[in-house]
PDB file of C-alpha atoms in Angstrom:
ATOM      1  CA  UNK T 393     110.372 111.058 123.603  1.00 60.00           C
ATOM      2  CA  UNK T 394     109.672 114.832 124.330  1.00 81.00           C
ATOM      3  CA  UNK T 395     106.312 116.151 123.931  1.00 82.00           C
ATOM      4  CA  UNK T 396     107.871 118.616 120.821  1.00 87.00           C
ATOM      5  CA  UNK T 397     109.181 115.804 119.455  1.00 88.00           C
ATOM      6  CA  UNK T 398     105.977 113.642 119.514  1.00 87.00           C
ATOM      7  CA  UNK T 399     103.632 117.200 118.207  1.00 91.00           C
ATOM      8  CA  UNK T 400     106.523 116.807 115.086  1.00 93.00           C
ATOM      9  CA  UNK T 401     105.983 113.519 114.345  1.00 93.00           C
ATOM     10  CA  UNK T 402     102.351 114.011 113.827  1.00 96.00           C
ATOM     11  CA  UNK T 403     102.606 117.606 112.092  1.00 96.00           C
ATOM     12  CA  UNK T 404     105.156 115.370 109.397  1.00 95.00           C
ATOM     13  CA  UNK T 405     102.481 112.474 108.818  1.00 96.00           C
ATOM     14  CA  UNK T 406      99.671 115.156 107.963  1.00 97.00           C
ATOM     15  CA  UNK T 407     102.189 116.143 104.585  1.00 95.00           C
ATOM     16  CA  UNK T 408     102.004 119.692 105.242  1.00 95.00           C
ATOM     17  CA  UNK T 409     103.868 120.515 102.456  1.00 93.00           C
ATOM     18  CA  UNK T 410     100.583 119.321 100.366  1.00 94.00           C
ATOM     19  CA  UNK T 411      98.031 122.076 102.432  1.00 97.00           C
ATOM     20  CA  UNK T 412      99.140 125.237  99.539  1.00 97.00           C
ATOM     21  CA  UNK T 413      96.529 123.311  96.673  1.00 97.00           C
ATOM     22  CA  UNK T 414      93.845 123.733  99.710  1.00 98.00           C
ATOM     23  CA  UNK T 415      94.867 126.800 100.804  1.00 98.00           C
ATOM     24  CA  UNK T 416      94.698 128.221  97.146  1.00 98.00           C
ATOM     25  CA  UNK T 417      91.597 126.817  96.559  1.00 98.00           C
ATOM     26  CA  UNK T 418      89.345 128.328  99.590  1.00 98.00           C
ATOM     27  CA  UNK T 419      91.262 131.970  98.684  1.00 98.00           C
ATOM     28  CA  UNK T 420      89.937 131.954  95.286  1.00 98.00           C
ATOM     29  CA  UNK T 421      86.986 130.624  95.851  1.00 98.00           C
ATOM     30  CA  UNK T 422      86.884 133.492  98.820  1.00 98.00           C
ATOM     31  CA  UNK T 423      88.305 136.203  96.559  1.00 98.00           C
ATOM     32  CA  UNK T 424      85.845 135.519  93.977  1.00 98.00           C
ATOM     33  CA  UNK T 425      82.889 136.243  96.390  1.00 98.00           C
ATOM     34  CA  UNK T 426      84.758 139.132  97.501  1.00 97.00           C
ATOM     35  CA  UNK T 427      83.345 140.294  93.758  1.00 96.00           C
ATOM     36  CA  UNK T 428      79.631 139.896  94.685  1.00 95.00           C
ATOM     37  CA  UNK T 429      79.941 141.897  98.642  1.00 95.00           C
ATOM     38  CA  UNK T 430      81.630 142.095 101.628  1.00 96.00           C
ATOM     39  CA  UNK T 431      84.189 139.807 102.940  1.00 96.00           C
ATOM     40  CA  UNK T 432      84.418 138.311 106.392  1.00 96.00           C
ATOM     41  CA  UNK T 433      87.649 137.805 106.664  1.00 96.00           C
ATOM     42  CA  UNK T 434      87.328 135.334 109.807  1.00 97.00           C
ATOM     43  CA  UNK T 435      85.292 133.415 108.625  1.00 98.00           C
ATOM     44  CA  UNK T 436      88.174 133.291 105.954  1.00 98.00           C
ATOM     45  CA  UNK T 437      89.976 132.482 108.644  1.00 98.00           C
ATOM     46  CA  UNK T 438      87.844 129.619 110.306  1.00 98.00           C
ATOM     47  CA  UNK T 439      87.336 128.060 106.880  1.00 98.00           C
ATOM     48  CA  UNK T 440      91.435 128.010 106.145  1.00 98.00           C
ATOM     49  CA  UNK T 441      91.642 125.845 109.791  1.00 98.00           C
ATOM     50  CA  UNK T 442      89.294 123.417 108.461  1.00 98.00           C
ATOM     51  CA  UNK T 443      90.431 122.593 105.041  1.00 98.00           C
ATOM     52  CA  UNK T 444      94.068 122.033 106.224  1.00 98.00           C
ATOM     53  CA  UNK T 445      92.038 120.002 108.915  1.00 98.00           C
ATOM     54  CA  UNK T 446      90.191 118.240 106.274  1.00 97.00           C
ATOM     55  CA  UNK T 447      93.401 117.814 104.348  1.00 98.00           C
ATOM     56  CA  UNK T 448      95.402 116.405 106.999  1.00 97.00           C
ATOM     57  CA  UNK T 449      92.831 113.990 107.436  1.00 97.00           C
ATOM     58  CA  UNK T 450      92.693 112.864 104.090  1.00 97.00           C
ATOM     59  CA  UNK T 451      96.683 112.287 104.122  1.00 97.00           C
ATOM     60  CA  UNK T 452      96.641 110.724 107.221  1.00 97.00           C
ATOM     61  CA  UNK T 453      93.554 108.060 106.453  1.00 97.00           C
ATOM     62  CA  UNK T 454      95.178 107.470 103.470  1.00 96.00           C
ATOM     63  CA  UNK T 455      98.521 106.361 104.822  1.00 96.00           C
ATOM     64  CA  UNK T 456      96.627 104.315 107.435  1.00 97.00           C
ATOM     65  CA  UNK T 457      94.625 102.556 105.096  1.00 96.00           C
ATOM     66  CA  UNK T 458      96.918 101.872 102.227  1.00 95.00           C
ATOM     67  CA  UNK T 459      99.749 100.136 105.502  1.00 94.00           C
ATOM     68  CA  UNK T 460      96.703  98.503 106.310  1.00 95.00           C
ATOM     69  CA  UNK T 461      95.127  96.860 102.900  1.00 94.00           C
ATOM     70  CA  UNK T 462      99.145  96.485 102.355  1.00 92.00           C
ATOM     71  CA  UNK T 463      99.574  98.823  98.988  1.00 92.00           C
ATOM     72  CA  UNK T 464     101.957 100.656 101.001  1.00 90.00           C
ATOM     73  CA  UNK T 465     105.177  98.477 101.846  1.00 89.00           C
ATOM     74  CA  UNK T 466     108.907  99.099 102.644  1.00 87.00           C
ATOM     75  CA  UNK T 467     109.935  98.966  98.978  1.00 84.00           C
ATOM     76  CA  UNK T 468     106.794 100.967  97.225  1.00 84.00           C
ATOM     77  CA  UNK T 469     107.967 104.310  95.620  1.00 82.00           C
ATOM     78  CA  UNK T 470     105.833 106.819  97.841  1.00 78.00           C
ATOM     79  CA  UNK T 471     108.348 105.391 101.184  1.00 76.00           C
ATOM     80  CA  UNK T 472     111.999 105.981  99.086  1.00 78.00           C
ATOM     81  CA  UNK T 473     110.843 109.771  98.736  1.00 76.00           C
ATOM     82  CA  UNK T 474     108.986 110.897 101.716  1.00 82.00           C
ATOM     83  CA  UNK T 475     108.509 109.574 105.164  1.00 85.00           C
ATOM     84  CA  UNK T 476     105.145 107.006 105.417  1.00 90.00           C
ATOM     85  CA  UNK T 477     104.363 107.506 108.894  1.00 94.00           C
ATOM     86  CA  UNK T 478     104.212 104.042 109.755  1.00 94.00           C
ATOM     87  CA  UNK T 479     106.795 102.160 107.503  1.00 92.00           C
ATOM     88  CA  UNK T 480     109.321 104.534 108.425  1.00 90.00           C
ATOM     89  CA  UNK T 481     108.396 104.272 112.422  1.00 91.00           C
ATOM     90  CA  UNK T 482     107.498 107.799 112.736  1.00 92.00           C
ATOM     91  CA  UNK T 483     104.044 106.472 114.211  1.00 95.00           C
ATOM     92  CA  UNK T 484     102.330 103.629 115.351  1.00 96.00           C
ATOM     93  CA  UNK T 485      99.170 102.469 112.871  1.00 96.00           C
ATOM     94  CA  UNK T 486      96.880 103.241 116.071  1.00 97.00           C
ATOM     95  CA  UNK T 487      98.294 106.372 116.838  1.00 97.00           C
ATOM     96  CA  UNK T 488      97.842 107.381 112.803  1.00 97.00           C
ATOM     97  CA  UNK T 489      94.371 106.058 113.162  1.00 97.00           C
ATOM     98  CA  UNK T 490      93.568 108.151 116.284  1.00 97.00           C
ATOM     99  CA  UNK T 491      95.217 111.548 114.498  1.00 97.00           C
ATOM    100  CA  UNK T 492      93.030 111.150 111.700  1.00 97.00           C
ATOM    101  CA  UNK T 493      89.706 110.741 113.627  1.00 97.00           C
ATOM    102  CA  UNK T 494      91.116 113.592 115.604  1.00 98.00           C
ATOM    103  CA  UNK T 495      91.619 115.716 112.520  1.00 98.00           C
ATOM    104  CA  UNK T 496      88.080 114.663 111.548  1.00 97.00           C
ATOM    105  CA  UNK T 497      86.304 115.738 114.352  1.00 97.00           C
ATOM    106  CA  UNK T 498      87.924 118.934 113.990  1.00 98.00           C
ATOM    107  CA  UNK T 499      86.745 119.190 110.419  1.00 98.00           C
ATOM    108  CA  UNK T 500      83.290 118.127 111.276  1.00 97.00           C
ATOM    109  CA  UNK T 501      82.771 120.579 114.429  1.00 98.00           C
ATOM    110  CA  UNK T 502      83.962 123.224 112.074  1.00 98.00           C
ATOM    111  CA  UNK T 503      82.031 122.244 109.237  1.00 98.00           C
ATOM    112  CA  UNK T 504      79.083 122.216 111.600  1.00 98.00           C
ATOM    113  CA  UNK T 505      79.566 125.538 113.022  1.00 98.00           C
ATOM    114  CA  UNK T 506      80.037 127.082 109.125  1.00 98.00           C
ATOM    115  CA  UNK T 507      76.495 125.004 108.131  1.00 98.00           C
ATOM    116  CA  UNK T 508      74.307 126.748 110.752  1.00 97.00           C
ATOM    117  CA  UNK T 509      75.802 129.781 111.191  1.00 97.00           C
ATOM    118  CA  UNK T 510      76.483 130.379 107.537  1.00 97.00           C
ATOM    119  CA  UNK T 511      75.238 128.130 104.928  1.00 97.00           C
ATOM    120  CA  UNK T 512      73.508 124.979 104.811  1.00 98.00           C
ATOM    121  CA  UNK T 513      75.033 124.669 101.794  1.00 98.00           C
ATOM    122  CA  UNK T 514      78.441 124.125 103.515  1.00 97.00           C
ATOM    123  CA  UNK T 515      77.056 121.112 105.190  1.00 98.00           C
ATOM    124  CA  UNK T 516      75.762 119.061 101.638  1.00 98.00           C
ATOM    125  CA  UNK T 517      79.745 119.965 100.166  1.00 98.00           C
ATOM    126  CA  UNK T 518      81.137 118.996 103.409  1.00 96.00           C
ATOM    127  CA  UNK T 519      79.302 115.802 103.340  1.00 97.00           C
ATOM    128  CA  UNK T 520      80.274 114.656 100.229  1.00 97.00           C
ATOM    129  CA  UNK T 521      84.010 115.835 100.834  1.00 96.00           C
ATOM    130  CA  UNK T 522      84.091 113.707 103.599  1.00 94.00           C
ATOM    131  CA  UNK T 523      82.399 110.581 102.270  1.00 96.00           C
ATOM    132  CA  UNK T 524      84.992 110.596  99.380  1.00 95.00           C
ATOM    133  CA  UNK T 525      88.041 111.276 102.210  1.00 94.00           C
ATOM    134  CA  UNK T 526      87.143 108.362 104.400  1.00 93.00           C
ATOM    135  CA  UNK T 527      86.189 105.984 101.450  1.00 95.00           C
ATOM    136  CA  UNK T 528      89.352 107.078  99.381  1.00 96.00           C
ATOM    137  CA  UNK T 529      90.937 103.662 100.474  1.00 94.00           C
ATOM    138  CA  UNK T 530      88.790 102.791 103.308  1.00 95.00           C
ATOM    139  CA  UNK T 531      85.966  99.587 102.910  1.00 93.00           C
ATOM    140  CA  UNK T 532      83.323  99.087 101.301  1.00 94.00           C
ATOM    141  CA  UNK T 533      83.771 101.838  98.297  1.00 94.00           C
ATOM    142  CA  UNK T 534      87.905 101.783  98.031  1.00 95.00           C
ATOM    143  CA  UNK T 535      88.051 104.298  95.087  1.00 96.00           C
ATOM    144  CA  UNK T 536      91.768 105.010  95.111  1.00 95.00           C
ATOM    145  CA  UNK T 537      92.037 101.676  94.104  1.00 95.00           C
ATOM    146  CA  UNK T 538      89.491 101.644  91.462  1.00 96.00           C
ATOM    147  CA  UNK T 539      91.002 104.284  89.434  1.00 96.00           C
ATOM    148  CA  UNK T 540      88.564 106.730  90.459  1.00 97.00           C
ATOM    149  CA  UNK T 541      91.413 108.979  92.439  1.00 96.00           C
ATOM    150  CA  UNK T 542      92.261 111.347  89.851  1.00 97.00           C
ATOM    151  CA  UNK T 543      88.171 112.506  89.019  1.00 97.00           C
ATOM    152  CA  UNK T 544      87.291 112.477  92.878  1.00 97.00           C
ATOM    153  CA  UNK T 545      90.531 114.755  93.860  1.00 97.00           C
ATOM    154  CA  UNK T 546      89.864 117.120  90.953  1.00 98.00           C
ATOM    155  CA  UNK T 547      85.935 117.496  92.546  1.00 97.00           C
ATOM    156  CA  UNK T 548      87.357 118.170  95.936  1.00 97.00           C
ATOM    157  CA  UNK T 549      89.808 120.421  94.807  1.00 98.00           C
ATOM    158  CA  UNK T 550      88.251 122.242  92.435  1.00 98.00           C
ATOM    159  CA  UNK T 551      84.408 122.576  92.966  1.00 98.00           C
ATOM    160  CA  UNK T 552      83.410 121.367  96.220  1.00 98.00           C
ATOM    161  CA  UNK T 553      86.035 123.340  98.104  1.00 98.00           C
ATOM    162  CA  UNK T 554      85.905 126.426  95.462  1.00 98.00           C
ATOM    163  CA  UNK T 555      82.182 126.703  96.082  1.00 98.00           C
ATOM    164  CA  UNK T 556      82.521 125.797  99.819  1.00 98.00           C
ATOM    165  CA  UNK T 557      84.588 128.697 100.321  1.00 98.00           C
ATOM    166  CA  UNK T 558      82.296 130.914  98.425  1.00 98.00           C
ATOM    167  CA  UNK T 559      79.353 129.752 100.088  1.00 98.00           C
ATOM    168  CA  UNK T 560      80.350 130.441 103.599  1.00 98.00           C
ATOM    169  CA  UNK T 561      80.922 134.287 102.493  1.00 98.00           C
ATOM    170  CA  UNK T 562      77.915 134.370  99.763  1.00 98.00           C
ATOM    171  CA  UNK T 563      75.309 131.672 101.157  1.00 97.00           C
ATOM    172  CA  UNK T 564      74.935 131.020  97.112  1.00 98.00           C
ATOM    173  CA  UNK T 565      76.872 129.075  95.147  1.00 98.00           C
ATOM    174  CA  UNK T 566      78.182 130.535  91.839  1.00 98.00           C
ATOM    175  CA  UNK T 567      78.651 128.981  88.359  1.00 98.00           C
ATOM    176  CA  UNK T 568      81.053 131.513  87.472  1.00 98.00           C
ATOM    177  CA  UNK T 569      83.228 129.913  90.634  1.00 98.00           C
ATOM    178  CA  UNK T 570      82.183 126.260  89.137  1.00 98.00           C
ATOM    179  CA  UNK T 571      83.465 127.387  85.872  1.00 98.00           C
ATOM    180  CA  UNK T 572      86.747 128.940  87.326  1.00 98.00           C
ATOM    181  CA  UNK T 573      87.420 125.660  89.808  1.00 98.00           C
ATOM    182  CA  UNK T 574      87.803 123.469  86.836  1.00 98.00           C
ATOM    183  CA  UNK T 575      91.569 124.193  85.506  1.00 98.00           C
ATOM    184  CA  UNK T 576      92.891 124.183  89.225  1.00 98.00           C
ATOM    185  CA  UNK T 577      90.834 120.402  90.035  1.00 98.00           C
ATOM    186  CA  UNK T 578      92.233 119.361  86.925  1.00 98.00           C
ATOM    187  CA  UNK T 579      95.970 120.076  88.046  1.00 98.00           C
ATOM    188  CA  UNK T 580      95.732 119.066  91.278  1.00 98.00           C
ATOM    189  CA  UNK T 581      93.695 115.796  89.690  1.00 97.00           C
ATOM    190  CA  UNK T 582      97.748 115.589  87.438  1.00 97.00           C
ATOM    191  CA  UNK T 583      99.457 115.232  90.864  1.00 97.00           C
ATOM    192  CA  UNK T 584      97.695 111.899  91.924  1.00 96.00           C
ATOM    193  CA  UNK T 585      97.928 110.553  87.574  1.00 97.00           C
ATOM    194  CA  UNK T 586     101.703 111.511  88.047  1.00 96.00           C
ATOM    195  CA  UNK T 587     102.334 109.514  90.981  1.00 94.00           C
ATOM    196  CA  UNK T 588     100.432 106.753  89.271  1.00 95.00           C
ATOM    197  CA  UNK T 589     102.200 106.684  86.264  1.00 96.00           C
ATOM    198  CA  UNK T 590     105.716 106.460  88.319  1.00 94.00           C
ATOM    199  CA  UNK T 591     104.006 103.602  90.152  1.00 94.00           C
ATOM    200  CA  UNK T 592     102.536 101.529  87.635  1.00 95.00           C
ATOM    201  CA  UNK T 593     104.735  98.515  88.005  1.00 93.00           C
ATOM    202  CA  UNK T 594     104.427  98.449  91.754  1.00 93.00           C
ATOM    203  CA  UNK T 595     100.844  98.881  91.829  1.00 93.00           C
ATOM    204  CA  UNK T 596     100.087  96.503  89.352  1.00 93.00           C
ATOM    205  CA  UNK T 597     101.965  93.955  91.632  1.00 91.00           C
ATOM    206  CA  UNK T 598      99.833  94.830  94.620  1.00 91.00           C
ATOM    207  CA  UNK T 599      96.066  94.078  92.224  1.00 90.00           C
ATOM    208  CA  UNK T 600      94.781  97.349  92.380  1.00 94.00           C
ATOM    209  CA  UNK T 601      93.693  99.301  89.225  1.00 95.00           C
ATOM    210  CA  UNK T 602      94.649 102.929  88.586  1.00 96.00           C
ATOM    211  CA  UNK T 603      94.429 105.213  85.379  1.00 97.00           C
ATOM    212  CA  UNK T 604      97.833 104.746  84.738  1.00 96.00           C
ATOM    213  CA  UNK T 605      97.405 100.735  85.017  1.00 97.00           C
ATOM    214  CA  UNK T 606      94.124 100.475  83.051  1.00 97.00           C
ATOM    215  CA  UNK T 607      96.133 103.375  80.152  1.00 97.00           C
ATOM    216  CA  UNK T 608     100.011 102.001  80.461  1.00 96.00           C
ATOM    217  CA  UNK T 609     102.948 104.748  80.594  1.00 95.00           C
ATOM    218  CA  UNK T 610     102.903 105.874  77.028  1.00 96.00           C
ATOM    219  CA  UNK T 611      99.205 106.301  76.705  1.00 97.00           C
ATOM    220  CA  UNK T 612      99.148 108.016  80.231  1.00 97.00           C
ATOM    221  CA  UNK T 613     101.998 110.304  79.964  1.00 97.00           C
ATOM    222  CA  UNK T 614      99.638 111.562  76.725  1.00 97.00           C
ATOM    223  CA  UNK T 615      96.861 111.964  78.847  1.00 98.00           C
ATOM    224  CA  UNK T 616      98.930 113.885  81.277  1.00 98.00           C
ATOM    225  CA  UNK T 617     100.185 116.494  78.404  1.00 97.00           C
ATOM    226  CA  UNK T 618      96.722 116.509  76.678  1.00 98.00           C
ATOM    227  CA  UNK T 619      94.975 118.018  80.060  1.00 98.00           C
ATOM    228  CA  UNK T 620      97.796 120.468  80.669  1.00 98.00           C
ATOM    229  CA  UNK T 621      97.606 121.879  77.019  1.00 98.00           C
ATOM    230  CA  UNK T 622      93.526 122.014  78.450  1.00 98.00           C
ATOM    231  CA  UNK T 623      93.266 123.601  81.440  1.00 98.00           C
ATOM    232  CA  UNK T 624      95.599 126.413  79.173  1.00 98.00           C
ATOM    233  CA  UNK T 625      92.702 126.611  76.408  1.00 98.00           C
ATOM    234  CA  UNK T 626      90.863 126.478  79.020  1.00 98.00           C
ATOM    235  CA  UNK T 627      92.194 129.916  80.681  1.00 98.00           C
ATOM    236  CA  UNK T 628      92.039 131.459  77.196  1.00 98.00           C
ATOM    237  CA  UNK T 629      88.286 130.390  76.688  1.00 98.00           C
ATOM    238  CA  UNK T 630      87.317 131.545  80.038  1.00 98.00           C
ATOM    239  CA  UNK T 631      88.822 135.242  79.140  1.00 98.00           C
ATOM    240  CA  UNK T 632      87.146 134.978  75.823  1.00 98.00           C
ATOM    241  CA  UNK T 633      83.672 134.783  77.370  1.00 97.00           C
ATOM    242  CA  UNK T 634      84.212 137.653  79.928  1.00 96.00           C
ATOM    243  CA  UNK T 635      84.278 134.712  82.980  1.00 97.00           C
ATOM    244  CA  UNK T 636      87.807 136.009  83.342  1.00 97.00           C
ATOM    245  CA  UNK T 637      89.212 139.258  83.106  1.00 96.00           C
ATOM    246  CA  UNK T 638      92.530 139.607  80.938  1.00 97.00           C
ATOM    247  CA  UNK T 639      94.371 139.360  84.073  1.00 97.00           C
ATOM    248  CA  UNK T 640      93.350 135.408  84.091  1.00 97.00           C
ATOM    249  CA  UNK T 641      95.709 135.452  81.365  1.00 98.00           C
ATOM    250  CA  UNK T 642      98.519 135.705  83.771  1.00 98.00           C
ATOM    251  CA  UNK T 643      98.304 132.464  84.989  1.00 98.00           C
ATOM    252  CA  UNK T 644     100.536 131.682  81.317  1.00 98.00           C
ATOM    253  CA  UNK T 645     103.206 133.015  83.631  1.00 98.00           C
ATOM    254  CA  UNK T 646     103.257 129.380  84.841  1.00 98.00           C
ATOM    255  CA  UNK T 647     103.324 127.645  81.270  1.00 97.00           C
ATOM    256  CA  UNK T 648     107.397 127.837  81.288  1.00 97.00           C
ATOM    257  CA  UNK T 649     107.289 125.073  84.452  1.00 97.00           C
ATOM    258  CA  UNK T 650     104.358 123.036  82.451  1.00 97.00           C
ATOM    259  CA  UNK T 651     106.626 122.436  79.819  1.00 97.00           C
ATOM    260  CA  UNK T 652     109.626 121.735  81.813  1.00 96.00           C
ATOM    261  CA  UNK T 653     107.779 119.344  83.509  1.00 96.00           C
ATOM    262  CA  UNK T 654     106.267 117.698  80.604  1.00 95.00           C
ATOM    263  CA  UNK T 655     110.229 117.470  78.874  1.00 96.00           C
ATOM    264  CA  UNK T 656     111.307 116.141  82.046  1.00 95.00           C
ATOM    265  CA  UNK T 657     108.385 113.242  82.164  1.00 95.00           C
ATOM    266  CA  UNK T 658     109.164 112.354  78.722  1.00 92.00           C
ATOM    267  CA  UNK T 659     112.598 111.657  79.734  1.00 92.00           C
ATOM    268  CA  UNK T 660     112.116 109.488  82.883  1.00 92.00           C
ATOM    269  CA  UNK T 661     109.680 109.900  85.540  1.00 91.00           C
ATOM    270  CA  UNK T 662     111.066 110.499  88.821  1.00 90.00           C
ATOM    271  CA  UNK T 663     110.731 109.370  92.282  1.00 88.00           C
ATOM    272  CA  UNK T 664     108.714 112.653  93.601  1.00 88.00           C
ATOM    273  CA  UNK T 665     106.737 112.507  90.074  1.00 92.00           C
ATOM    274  CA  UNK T 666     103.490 113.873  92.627  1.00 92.00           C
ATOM    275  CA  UNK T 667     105.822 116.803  94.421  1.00 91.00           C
ATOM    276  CA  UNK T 668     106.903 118.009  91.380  1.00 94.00           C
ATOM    277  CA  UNK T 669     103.650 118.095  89.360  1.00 96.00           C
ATOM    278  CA  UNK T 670     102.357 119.452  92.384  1.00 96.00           C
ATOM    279  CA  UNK T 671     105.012 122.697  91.953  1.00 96.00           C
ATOM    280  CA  UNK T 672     103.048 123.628  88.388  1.00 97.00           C
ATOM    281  CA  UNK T 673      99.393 124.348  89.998  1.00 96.00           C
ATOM    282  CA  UNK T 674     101.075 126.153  93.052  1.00 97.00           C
ATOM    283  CA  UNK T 675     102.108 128.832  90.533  1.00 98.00           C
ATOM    284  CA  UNK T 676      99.140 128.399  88.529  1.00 98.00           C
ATOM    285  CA  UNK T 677      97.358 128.976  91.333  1.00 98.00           C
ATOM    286  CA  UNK T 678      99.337 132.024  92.812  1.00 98.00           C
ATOM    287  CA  UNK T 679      99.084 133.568  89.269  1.00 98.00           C
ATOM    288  CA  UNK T 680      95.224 133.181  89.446  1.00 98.00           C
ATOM    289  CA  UNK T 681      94.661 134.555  92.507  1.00 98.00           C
ATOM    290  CA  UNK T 682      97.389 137.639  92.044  1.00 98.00           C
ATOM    291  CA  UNK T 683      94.952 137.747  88.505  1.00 98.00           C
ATOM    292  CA  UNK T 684      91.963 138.326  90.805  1.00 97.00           C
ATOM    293  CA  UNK T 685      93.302 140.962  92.937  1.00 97.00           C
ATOM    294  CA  UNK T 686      94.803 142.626  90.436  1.00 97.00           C
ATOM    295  CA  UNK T 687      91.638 142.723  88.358  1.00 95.00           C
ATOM    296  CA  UNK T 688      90.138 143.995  92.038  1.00 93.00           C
ATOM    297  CA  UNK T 689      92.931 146.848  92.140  1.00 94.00           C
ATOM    298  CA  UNK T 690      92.798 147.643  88.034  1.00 95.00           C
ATOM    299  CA  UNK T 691      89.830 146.198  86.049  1.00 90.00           C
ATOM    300  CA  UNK T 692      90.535 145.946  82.722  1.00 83.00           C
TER     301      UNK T 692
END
């Protein structure tokens, strides 16, 4: 096998097409410090490398862990839709295992470098970002199968990396960027309760617990609508109090694909439940941040 072909293989089992919901969340978190003083933008730059790093990591422990434990197999819903590195023989469990502690040790040299150079403070969010990306699925902790995933992705997504990003620019954090963080967490957090609620009866076979086990369909696909109509009160609240400016209110730009995908839920949920869900708080998030630099260009 060529060398190209081999670099593919790897690039595939990181799920690339996941990185925008990381991407979006260190350029907020970066544009909203660029409201309190300069911007560095390589710094930018060096923080963007190690959150699709960090991301790639989590993917690719996560694979390796869930083959391993045996929550992933040949007929779970995740392998009909997209390729699981090692049930579809893309790579070997070792060489998944070896990508991910390579990924790490990029995320942790760069996280390093950011701490003492920058911010201590990148260190402490790095710290507990990784903790909760190893222990995911990985022994002792296993939260992914405690029905802890959806809270512990919307903290990653949301505050630690909103704040991380803010902090490497500001060496502060900010409660206005805590406050802002919240509506994108949550809808990243509706990516991982989507793909739960599509695999209920599978993972209820395989004896782990997730919120869509411990709810049931009807009661979760609620709980799914009920924190979209949120994070949109939410936006409006945030505006109300001066947090936002009226720009924020753009992000309603994105409430036309919220309620398709809630009809479309209702109706049967389908096999890429997660990569679909995860199409609402990439425009969500593209609206926010065009908010911000719009509000940057003309403040209202």
């Amino acid at each position: 096998m060529s060398l190209l072909r081999r670099l593919k293989d790897y690039f595939i089992a990181t799920r690339p097409w996941s990185f925008t919901m990381s991407l979006i969340s260190v350029s907020i978190g970066t544009l909203l410090a660029a409201e309190d003083g300069p911007i560095f933008w390589g710094w930018y730059f060096l923080v963007c490398v190690g959150i699709l790093c960090f991301h790639g990591a989590a993917n690719t422990f996560n694979d390796y862990f869930d083959t391993r434990y045996k929550v992933d197999q040949p007929d779970s819903p995740t392998a009909r839709y997209r390729p699981q590195p090692i049930l579809s023989g893309l790579l070997t469990p070792s060489q998944l295992l070896t990508e991910a502690l390579f990924l790490s040790g990029m995320t942790v040299a760069i996280g390093l470098l950011l701490s003492f150079v920058r911010s201590m403070l990148v260190f402490w969010i790095g710290l507990i970002g990784f903790f909760v990306c190893l222990f995911y699925t990985a022994s002792p902790f296993k939260f992914k199968y405690k029905a802890w995933g959806e809270f512990l992705v919307s903290l990653m997504w949301g505050p630690l990396m909103f704040e991380g990003a803010y902090a490497v620019q500001r060496q502060a954090l900010s409660l206005k960027v805590f406050y802002i963080s919240i509506p994108f967490g949550m809808l990243v957090g509706l990516v991982l309760l989507a793909n739960n609620i599509r695999d209920i009866d599978y993972d209820s076979r395989q004896g782990i617990k997730t919120v869509g086990i411990l709810l049931g369909t009807k009661q979760s696909l609620r709980l799914f609508a009920v924190l979209i109509l949120i994070v949109y009160l939410y936006m409006i609240g945030m505006v109300g109090i001066g947090v936002l400016s009226p720009w924020g209110l753009l992000v309603f730009l994105s409430l036309p694909k919220a309620i398709q995908l809630l009809r479309g839920f209702m109706k049967r949920i389908p096999e890429a439940a997660d990569a679909i869900t995860a199409q609402l708080n990439t425009f969500f998030g593209l609206f926010l941040i065009a908010s911000l630099i719009l509000n940057r260009l003309v403040p209202l």
